[in-house]
mmCIF file of C-alpha atoms in Angstrom:
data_model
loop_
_atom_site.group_PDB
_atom_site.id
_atom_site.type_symbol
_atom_site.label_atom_id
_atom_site.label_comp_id
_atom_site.label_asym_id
_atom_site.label_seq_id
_atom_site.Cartn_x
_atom_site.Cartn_y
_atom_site.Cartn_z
ATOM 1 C CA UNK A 1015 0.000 0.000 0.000
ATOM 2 C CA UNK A 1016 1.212 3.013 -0.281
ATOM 3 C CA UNK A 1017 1.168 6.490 1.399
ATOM 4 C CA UNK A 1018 -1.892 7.772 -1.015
ATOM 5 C CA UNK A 1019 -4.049 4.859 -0.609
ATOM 6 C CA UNK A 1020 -3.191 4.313 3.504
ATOM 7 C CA UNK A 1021 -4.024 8.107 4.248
ATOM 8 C CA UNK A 1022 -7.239 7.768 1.321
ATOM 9 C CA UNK A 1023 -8.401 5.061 2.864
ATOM 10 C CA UNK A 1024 -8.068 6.545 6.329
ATOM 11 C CA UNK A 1025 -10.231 9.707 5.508
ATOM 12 C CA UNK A 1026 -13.121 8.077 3.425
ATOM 13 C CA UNK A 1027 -14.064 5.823 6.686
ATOM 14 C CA UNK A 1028 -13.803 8.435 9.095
ATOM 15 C CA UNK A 1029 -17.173 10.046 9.478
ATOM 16 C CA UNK A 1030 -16.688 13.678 9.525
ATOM 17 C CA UNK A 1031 -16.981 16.745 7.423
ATOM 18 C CA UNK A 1032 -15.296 17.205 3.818
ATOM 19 C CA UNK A 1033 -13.878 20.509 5.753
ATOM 20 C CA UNK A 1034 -12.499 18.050 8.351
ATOM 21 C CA UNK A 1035 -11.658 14.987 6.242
ATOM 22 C CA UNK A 1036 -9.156 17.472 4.029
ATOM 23 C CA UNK A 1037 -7.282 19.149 7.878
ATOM 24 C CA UNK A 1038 -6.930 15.069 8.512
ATOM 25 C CA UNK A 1039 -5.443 14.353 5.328
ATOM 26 C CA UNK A 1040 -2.914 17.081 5.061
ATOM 27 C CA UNK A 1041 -2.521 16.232 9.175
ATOM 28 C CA UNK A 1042 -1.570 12.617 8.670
ATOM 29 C CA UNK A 1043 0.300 13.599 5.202
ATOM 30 C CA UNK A 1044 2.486 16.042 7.098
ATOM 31 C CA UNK A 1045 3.032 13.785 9.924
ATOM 32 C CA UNK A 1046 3.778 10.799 7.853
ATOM 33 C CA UNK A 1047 6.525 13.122 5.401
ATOM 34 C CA UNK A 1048 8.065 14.277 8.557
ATOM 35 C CA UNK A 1049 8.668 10.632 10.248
ATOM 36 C CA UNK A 1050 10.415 9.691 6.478
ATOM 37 C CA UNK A 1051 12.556 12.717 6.730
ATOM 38 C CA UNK A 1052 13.826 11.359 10.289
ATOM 39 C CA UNK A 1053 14.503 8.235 8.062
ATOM 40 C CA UNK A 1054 11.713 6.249 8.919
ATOM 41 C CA UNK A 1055 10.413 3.428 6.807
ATOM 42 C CA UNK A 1056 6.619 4.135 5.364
ATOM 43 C CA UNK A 1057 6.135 0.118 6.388
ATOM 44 C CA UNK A 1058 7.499 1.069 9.693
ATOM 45 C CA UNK A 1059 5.195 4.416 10.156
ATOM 46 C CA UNK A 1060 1.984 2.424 9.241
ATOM 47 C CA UNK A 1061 3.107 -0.532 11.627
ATOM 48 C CA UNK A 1062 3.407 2.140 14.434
ATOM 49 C CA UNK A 1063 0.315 4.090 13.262
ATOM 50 C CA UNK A 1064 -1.618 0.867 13.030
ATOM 51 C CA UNK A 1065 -4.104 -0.182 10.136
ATOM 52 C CA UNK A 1066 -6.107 1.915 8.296
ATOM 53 C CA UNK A 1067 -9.811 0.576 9.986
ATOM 54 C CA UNK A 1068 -8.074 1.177 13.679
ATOM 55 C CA UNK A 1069 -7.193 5.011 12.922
ATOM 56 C CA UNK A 1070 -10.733 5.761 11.116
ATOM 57 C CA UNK A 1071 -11.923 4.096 14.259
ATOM 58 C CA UNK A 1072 -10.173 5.869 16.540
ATOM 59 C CA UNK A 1073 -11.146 9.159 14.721
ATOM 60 C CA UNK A 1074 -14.339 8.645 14.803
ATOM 61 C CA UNK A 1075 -15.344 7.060 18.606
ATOM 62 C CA UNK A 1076 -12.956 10.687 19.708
ATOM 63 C CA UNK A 1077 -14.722 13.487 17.117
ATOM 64 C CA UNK A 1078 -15.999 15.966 18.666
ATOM 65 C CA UNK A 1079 -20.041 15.817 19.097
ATOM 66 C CA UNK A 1080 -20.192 18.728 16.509
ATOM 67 C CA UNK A 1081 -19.057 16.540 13.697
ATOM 68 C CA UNK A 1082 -20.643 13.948 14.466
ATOM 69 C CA UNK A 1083 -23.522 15.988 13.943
ATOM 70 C CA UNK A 1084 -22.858 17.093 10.560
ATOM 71 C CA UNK A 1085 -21.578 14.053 9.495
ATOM 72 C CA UNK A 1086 -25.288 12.560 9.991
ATOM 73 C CA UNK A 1087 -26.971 15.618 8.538
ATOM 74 C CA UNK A 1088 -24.706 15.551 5.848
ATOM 75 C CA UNK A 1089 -25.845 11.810 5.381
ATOM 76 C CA UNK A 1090 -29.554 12.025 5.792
ATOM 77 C CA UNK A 1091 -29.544 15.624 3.168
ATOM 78 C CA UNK A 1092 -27.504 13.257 0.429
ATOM 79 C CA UNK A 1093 -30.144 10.494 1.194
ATOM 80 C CA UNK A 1094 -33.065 13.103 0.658
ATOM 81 C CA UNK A 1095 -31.574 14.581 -2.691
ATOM 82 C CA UNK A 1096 -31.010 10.834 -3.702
ATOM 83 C CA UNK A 1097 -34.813 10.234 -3.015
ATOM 84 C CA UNK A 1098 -36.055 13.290 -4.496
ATOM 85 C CA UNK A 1099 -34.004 12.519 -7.810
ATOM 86 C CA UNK A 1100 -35.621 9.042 -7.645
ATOM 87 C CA UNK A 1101 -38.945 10.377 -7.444
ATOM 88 C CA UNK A 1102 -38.343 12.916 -10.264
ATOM 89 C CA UNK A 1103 -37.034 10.197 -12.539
ATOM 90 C CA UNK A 1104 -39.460 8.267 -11.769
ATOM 91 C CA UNK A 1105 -42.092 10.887 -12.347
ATOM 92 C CA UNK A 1106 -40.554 11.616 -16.007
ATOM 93 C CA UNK A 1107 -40.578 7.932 -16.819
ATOM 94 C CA UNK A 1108 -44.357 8.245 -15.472
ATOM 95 C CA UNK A 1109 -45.533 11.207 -17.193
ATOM 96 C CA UNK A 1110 -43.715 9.294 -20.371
ATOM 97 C CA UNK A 1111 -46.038 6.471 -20.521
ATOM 98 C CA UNK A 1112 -49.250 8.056 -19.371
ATOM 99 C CA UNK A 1113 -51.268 8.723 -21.904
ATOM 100 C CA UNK A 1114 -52.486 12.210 -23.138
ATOM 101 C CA UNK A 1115 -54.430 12.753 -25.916
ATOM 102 C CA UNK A 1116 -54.265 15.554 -28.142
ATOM 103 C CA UNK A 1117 -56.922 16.994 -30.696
ATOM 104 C CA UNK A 1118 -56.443 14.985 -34.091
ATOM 105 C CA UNK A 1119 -56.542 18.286 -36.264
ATOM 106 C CA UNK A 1120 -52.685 19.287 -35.013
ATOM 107 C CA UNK A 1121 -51.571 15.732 -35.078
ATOM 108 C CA UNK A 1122 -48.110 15.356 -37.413
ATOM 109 C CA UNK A 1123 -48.928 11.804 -38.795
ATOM 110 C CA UNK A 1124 -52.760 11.743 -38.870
ATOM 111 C CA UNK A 1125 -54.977 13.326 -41.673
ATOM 112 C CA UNK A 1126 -58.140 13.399 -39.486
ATOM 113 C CA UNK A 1127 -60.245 13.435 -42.871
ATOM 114 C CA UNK A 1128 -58.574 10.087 -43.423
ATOM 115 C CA UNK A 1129 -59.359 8.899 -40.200
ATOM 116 C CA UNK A 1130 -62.865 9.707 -40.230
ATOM 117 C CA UNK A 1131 -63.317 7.718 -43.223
ATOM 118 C CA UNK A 1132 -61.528 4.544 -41.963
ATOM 119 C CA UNK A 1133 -63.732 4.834 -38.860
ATOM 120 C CA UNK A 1134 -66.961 5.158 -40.546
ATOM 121 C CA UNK A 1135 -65.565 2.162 -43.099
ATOM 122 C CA UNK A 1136 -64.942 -0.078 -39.740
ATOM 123 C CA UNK A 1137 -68.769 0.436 -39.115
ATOM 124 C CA UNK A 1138 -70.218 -0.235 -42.344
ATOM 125 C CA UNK A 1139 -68.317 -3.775 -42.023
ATOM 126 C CA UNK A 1140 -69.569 -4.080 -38.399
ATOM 127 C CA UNK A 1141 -73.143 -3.854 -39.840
ATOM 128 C CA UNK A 1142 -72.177 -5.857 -42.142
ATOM 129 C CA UNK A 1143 -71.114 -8.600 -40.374
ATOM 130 C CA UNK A 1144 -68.080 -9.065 -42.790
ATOM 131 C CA UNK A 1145 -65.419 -10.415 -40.429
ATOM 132 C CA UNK A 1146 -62.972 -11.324 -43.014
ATOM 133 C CA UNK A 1147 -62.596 -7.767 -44.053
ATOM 134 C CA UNK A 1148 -62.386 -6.320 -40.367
ATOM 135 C CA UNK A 1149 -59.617 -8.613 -40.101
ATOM 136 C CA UNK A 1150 -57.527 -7.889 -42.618
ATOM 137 C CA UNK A 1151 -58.153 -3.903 -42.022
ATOM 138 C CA UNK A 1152 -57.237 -4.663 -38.564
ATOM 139 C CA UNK A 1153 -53.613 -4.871 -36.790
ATOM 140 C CA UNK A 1154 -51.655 -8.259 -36.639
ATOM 141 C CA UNK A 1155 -52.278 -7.786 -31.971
ATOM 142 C CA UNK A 1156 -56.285 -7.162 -32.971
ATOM 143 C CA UNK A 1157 -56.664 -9.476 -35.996
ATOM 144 C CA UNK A 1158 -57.447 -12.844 -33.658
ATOM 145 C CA UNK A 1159 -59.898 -11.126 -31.570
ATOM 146 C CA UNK A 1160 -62.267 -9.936 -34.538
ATOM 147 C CA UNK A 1161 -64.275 -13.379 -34.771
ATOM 148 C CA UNK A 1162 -68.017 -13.327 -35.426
ATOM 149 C CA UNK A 1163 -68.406 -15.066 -32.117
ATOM 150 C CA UNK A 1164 -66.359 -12.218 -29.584
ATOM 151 C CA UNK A 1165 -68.342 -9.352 -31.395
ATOM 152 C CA UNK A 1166 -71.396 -11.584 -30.934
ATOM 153 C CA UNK A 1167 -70.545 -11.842 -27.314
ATOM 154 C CA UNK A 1168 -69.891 -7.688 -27.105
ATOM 155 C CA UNK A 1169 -72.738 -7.279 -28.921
ATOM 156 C CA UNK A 1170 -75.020 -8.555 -25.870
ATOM 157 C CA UNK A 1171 -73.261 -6.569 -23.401
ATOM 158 C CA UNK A 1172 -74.492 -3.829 -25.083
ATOM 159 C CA UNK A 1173 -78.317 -5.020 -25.491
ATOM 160 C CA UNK A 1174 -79.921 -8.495 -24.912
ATOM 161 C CA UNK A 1175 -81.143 -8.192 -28.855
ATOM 162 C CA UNK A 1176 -80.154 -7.571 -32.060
ATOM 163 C CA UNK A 1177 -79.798 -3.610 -33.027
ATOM 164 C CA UNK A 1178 -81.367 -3.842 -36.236
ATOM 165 C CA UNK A 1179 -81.560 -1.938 -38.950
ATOM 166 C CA UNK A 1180 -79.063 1.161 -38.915
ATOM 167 C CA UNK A 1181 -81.489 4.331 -38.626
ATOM 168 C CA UNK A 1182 -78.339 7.226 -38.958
ATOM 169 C CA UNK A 1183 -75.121 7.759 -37.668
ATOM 170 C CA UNK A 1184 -73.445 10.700 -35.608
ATOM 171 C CA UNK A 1185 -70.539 12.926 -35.834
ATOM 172 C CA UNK A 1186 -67.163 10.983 -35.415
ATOM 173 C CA UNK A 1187 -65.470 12.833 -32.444
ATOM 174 C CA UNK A 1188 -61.364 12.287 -32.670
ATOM 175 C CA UNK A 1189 -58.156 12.474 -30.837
ATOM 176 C CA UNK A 1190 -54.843 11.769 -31.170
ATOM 177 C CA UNK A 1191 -53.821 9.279 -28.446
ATOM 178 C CA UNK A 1192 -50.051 9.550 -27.382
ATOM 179 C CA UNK A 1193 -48.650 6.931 -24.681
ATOM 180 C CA UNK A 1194 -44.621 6.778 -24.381
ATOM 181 C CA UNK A 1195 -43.587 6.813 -28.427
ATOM 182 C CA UNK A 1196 -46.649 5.276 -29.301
ATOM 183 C CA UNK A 1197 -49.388 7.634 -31.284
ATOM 184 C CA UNK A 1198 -53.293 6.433 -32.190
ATOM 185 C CA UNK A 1199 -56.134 8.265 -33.813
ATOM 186 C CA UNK A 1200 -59.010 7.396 -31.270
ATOM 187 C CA UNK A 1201 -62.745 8.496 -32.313
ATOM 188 C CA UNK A 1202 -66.163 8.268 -30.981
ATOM 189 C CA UNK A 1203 -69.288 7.567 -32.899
ATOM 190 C CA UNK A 1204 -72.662 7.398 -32.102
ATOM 191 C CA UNK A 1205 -75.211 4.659 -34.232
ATOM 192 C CA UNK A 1206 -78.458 4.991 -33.501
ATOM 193 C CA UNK A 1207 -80.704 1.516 -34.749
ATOM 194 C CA UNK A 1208 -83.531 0.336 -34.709
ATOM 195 C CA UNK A 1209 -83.597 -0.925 -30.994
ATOM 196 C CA UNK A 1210 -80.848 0.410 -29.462
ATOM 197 C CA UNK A 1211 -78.228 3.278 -29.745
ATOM 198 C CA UNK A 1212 -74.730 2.240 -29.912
ATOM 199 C CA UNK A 1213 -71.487 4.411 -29.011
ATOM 200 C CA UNK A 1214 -68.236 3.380 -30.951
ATOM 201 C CA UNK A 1215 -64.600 3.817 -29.863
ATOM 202 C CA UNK A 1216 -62.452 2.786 -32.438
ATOM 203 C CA UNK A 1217 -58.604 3.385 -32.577
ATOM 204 C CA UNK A 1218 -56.627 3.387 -35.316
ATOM 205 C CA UNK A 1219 -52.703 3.027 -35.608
ATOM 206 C CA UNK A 1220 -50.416 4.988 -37.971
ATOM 207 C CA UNK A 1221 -50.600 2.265 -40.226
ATOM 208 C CA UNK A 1222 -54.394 2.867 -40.587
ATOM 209 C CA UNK A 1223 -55.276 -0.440 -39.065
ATOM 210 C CA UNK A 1224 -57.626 -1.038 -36.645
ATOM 211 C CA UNK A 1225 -55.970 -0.943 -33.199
ATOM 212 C CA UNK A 1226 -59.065 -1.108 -31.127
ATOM 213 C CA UNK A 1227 -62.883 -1.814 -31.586
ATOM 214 C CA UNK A 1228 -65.107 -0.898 -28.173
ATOM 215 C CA UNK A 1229 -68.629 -0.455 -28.031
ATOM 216 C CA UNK A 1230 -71.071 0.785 -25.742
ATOM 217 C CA UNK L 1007 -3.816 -6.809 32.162
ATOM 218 C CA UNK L 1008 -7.257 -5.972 30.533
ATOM 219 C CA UNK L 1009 -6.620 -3.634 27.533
ATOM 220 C CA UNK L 1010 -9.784 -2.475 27.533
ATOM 221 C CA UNK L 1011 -9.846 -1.303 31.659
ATOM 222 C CA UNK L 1012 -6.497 0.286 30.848
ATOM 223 C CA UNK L 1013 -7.494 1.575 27.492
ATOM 224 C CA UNK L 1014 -10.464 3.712 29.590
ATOM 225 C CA UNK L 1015 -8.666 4.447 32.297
ATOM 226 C CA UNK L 1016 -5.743 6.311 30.187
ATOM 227 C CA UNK L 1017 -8.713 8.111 28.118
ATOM 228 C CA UNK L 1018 -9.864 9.805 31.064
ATOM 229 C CA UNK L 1019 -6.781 11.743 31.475
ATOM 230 C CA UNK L 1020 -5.127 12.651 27.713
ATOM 231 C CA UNK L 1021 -6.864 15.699 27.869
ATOM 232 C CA UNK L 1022 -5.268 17.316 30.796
ATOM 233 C CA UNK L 1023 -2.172 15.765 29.197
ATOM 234 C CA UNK L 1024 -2.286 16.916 26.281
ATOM 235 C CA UNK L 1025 -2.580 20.482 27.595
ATOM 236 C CA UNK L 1026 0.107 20.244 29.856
ATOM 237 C CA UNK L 1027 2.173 19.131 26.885
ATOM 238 C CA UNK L 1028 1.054 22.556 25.436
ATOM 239 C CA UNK L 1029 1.760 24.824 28.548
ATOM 240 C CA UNK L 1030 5.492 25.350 27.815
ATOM 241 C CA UNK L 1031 5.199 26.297 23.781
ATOM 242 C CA UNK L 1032 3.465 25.243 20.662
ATOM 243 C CA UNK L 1033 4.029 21.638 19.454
ATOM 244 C CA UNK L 1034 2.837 19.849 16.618
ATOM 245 C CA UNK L 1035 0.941 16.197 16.729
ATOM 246 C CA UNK L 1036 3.775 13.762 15.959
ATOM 247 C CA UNK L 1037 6.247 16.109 18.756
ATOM 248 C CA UNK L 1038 3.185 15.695 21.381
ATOM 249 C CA UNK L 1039 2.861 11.835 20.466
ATOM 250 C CA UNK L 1040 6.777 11.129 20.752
ATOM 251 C CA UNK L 1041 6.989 13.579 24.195
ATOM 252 C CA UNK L 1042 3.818 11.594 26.033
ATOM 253 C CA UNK L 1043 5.797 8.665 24.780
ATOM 254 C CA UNK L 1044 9.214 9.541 26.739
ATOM 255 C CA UNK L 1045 7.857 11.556 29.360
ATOM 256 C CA UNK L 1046 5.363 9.130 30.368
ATOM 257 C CA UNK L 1047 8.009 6.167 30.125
ATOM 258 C CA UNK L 1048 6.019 4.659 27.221
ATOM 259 C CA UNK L 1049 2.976 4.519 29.559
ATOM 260 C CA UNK L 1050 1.099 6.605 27.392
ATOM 261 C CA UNK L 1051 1.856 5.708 23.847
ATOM 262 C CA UNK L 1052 -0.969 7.673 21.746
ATOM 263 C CA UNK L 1053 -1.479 7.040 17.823
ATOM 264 C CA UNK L 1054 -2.377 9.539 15.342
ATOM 265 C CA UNK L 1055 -6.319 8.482 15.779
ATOM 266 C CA UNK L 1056 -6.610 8.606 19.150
ATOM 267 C CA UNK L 1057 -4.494 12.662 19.574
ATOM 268 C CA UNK L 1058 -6.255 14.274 16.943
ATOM 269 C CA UNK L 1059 -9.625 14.557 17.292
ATOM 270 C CA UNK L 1060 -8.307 15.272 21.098
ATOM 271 C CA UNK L 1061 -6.835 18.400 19.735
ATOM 272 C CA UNK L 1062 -9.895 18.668 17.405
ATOM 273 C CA UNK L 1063 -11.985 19.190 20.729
ATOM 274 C CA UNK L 1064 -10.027 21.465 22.331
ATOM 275 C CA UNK L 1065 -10.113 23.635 19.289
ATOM 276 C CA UNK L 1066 -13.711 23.510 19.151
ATOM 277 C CA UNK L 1067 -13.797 24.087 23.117
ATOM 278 C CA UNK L 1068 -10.966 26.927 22.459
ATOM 279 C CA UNK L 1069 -8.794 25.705 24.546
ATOM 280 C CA UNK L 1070 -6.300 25.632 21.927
ATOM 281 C CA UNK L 1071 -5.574 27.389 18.432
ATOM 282 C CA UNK L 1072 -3.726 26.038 15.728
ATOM 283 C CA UNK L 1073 -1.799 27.391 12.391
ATOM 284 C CA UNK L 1074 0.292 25.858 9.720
ATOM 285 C CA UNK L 1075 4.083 26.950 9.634
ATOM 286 C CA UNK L 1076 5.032 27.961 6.448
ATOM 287 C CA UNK L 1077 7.081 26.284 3.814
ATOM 288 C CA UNK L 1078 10.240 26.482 4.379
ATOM 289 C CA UNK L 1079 12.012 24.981 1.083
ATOM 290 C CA UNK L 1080 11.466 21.375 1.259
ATOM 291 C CA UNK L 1081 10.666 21.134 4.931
ATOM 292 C CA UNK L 1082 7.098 19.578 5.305
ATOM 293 C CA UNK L 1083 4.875 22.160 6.638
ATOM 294 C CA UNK L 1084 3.590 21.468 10.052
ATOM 295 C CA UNK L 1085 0.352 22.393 12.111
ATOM 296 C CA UNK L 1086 1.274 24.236 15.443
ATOM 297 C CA UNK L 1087 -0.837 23.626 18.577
ATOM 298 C CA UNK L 1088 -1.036 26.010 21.187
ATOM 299 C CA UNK L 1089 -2.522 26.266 24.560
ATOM 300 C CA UNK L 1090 -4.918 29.778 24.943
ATOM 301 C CA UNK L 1091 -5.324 31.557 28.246
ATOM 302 C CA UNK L 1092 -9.057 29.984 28.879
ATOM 303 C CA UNK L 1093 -7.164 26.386 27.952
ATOM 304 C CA UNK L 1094 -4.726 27.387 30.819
ATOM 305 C CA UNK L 1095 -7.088 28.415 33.283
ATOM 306 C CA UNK L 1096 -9.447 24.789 32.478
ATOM 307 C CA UNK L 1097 -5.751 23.196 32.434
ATOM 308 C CA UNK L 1098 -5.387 24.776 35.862
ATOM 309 C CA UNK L 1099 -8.805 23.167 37.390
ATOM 310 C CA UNK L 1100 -8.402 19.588 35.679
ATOM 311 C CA UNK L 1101 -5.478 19.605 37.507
ATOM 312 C CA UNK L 1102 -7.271 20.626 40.541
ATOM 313 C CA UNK L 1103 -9.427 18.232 40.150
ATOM 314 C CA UNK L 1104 -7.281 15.391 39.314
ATOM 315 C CA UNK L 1105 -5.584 15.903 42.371
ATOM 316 C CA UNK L 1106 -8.628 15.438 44.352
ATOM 317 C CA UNK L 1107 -9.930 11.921 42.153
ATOM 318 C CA UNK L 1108 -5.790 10.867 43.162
ATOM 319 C CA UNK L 1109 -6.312 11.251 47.051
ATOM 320 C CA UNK L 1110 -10.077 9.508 46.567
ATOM 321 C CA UNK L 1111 -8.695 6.687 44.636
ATOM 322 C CA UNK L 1112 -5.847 6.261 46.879
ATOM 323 C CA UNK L 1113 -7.848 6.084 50.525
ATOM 324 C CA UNK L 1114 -9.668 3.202 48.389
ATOM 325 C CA UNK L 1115 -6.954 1.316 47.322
ATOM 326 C CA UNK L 1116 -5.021 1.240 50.026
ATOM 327 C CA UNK L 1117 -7.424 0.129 52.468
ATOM 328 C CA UNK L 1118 -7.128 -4.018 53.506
#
């Protein structure tokens, strides 16, 4: 070891103030240069001085109550700024993935004309019934779960019997749907038939797919 | 004999010493280790870890001051301890003091 890394590893375990730790360090350098100017061995010096654990030790059951003090304020303040960093990172990485929607008409990669269309399209095939189509309009994640018999099944959670004949159809309300790097055009429509009134969310992705089919 | 007995025995007295060291003129910590050393026979042999934060307390209690000397050439630079006139007075009343905790510990020793 040598005279650097005895008196470095000295300071870092002694619990005191930077302030402090540097006196020490120039202390124990001084004292150390002037014991190998009275031709003293550095092997010697550290024998006599004793190992670098026993003088932090030492230090630290004999500082003075005052540093002592600081030392564990200093601690618990670096422990707070460490948390609040945490919690700000972590609230960035939150607000990154949290989704916030936007209104369609400023969106960079949707034309909401475009979108509109595609939505109203994904109705007409609803009505329809033409499940081949919705498939292949839909995304490769969506495409299994466009069968005759899970729209069946949402159908009835929406009323106990068939809607019926279309009588019109609403105003598509859109929004552009951003979660992380992800971006969706999401609009509403409303269907009104002949025995019930249905509301449609249906998302598209940038590929114009279908990306998500809701109804209530 | 039990380190650890003598060990806090010793502790309860380097203060005083260490100002008495100080009463006659400035010293420096590796001069006030080496005199306890010889002047105490080797009885009290104090390492770097144990002196300093002594003198670090005595600063703080301003009982001392220190200053660096300067650089003279290639002489190492030292830091200078000396006593104040409040560390004489307290130096003056430890000693008091320890005079008294002497004659108590004595009668108790020395009885059959």
């Amino acid at each position: 070891m040598t005279k650097e890394q005895y008196i470095k590893g000295i300071v870092s375990n002694v619990h005191c103030s930077n302030k402090r730790k540097k006196e020490i360090k120039k202390q124990l350098e001084a004292d150390i240069d002037l014991r190998l100017e009275n031709g003293e061995s550095f092997e010697e010096i550290s024998e006599q001085m004793g190992n670098v654990l026993e003088i932090a030790e030492g230090f630290n059951t004999s500082m003075p109550e005052s540093e002592q003090t600081n030392y564990r304020r200093t601690k618990v303040s670096r422990l707070i700024i460490v948390i609040i960093v945490l919690l700000f990172l972590l609230s960035c990485v939150n607000y990154w993935f949290t989704a916030k929607t936007y209104p369609l008409e400023n969106s960079k990669i949707y034309n909401q004309a475009e979108v509109e269309r595609r939505i109203k399209e994904t109705v007409d095939i609803l009505d329809a019934q033409d499940y081949e189509t919705l498939q292949e309009k839909s995304s490769v994640i969506l495409m299994p779960m466009l069968t005759k018999e899970r729209i069946d099944e949402a159908r009835l959670k929406v009323s106990d019997q068939p809607f019926g004949e279309r009588k019109s159809i609403g105003e598509i309300v859109c929004t552009e749907l951003v979660q992380g790097s992800d971006h969706y055009a999401v609009g509403e429509i409303k269907v009104n038939y002949e025995n019930v009134s249905v509301v449609y969310r249906i998302t598209i992705d940038p590929e114009m797919k279908l990306a998500g089919l809701y109804m209530r | 004999m039990n380190e650890k007995y003598e060990r806090q025995m010793k502790k309860g007295v380097l203060d005083m010493l260490v100002l008495k060291l100080l009463q006659s003129e400035p010293k420096y910590g590796y001069q006030i280790i080496q005199e306890m050393k010889e002047k105490s026979e080797e009885t009290f042999v104090l390492k770097d870890g144990t002196l300093y934060p002594i003198l670090y307390r005595l600063e703080d209690d301003k009982l001392v001051l220190s200053k660096w000397s300067e650089a003279e050439g290639k002489k190492v630079p030292r830091k200078y301890y000396e006593i104040t006139d409040e560390g004489r007075k307290a130096l003056g009343q430890i000693g008091q003091v320890w005079l008294t905790i002497s004659i108590g510990i004595k009668k108790i020793m020395e009885e059959e």
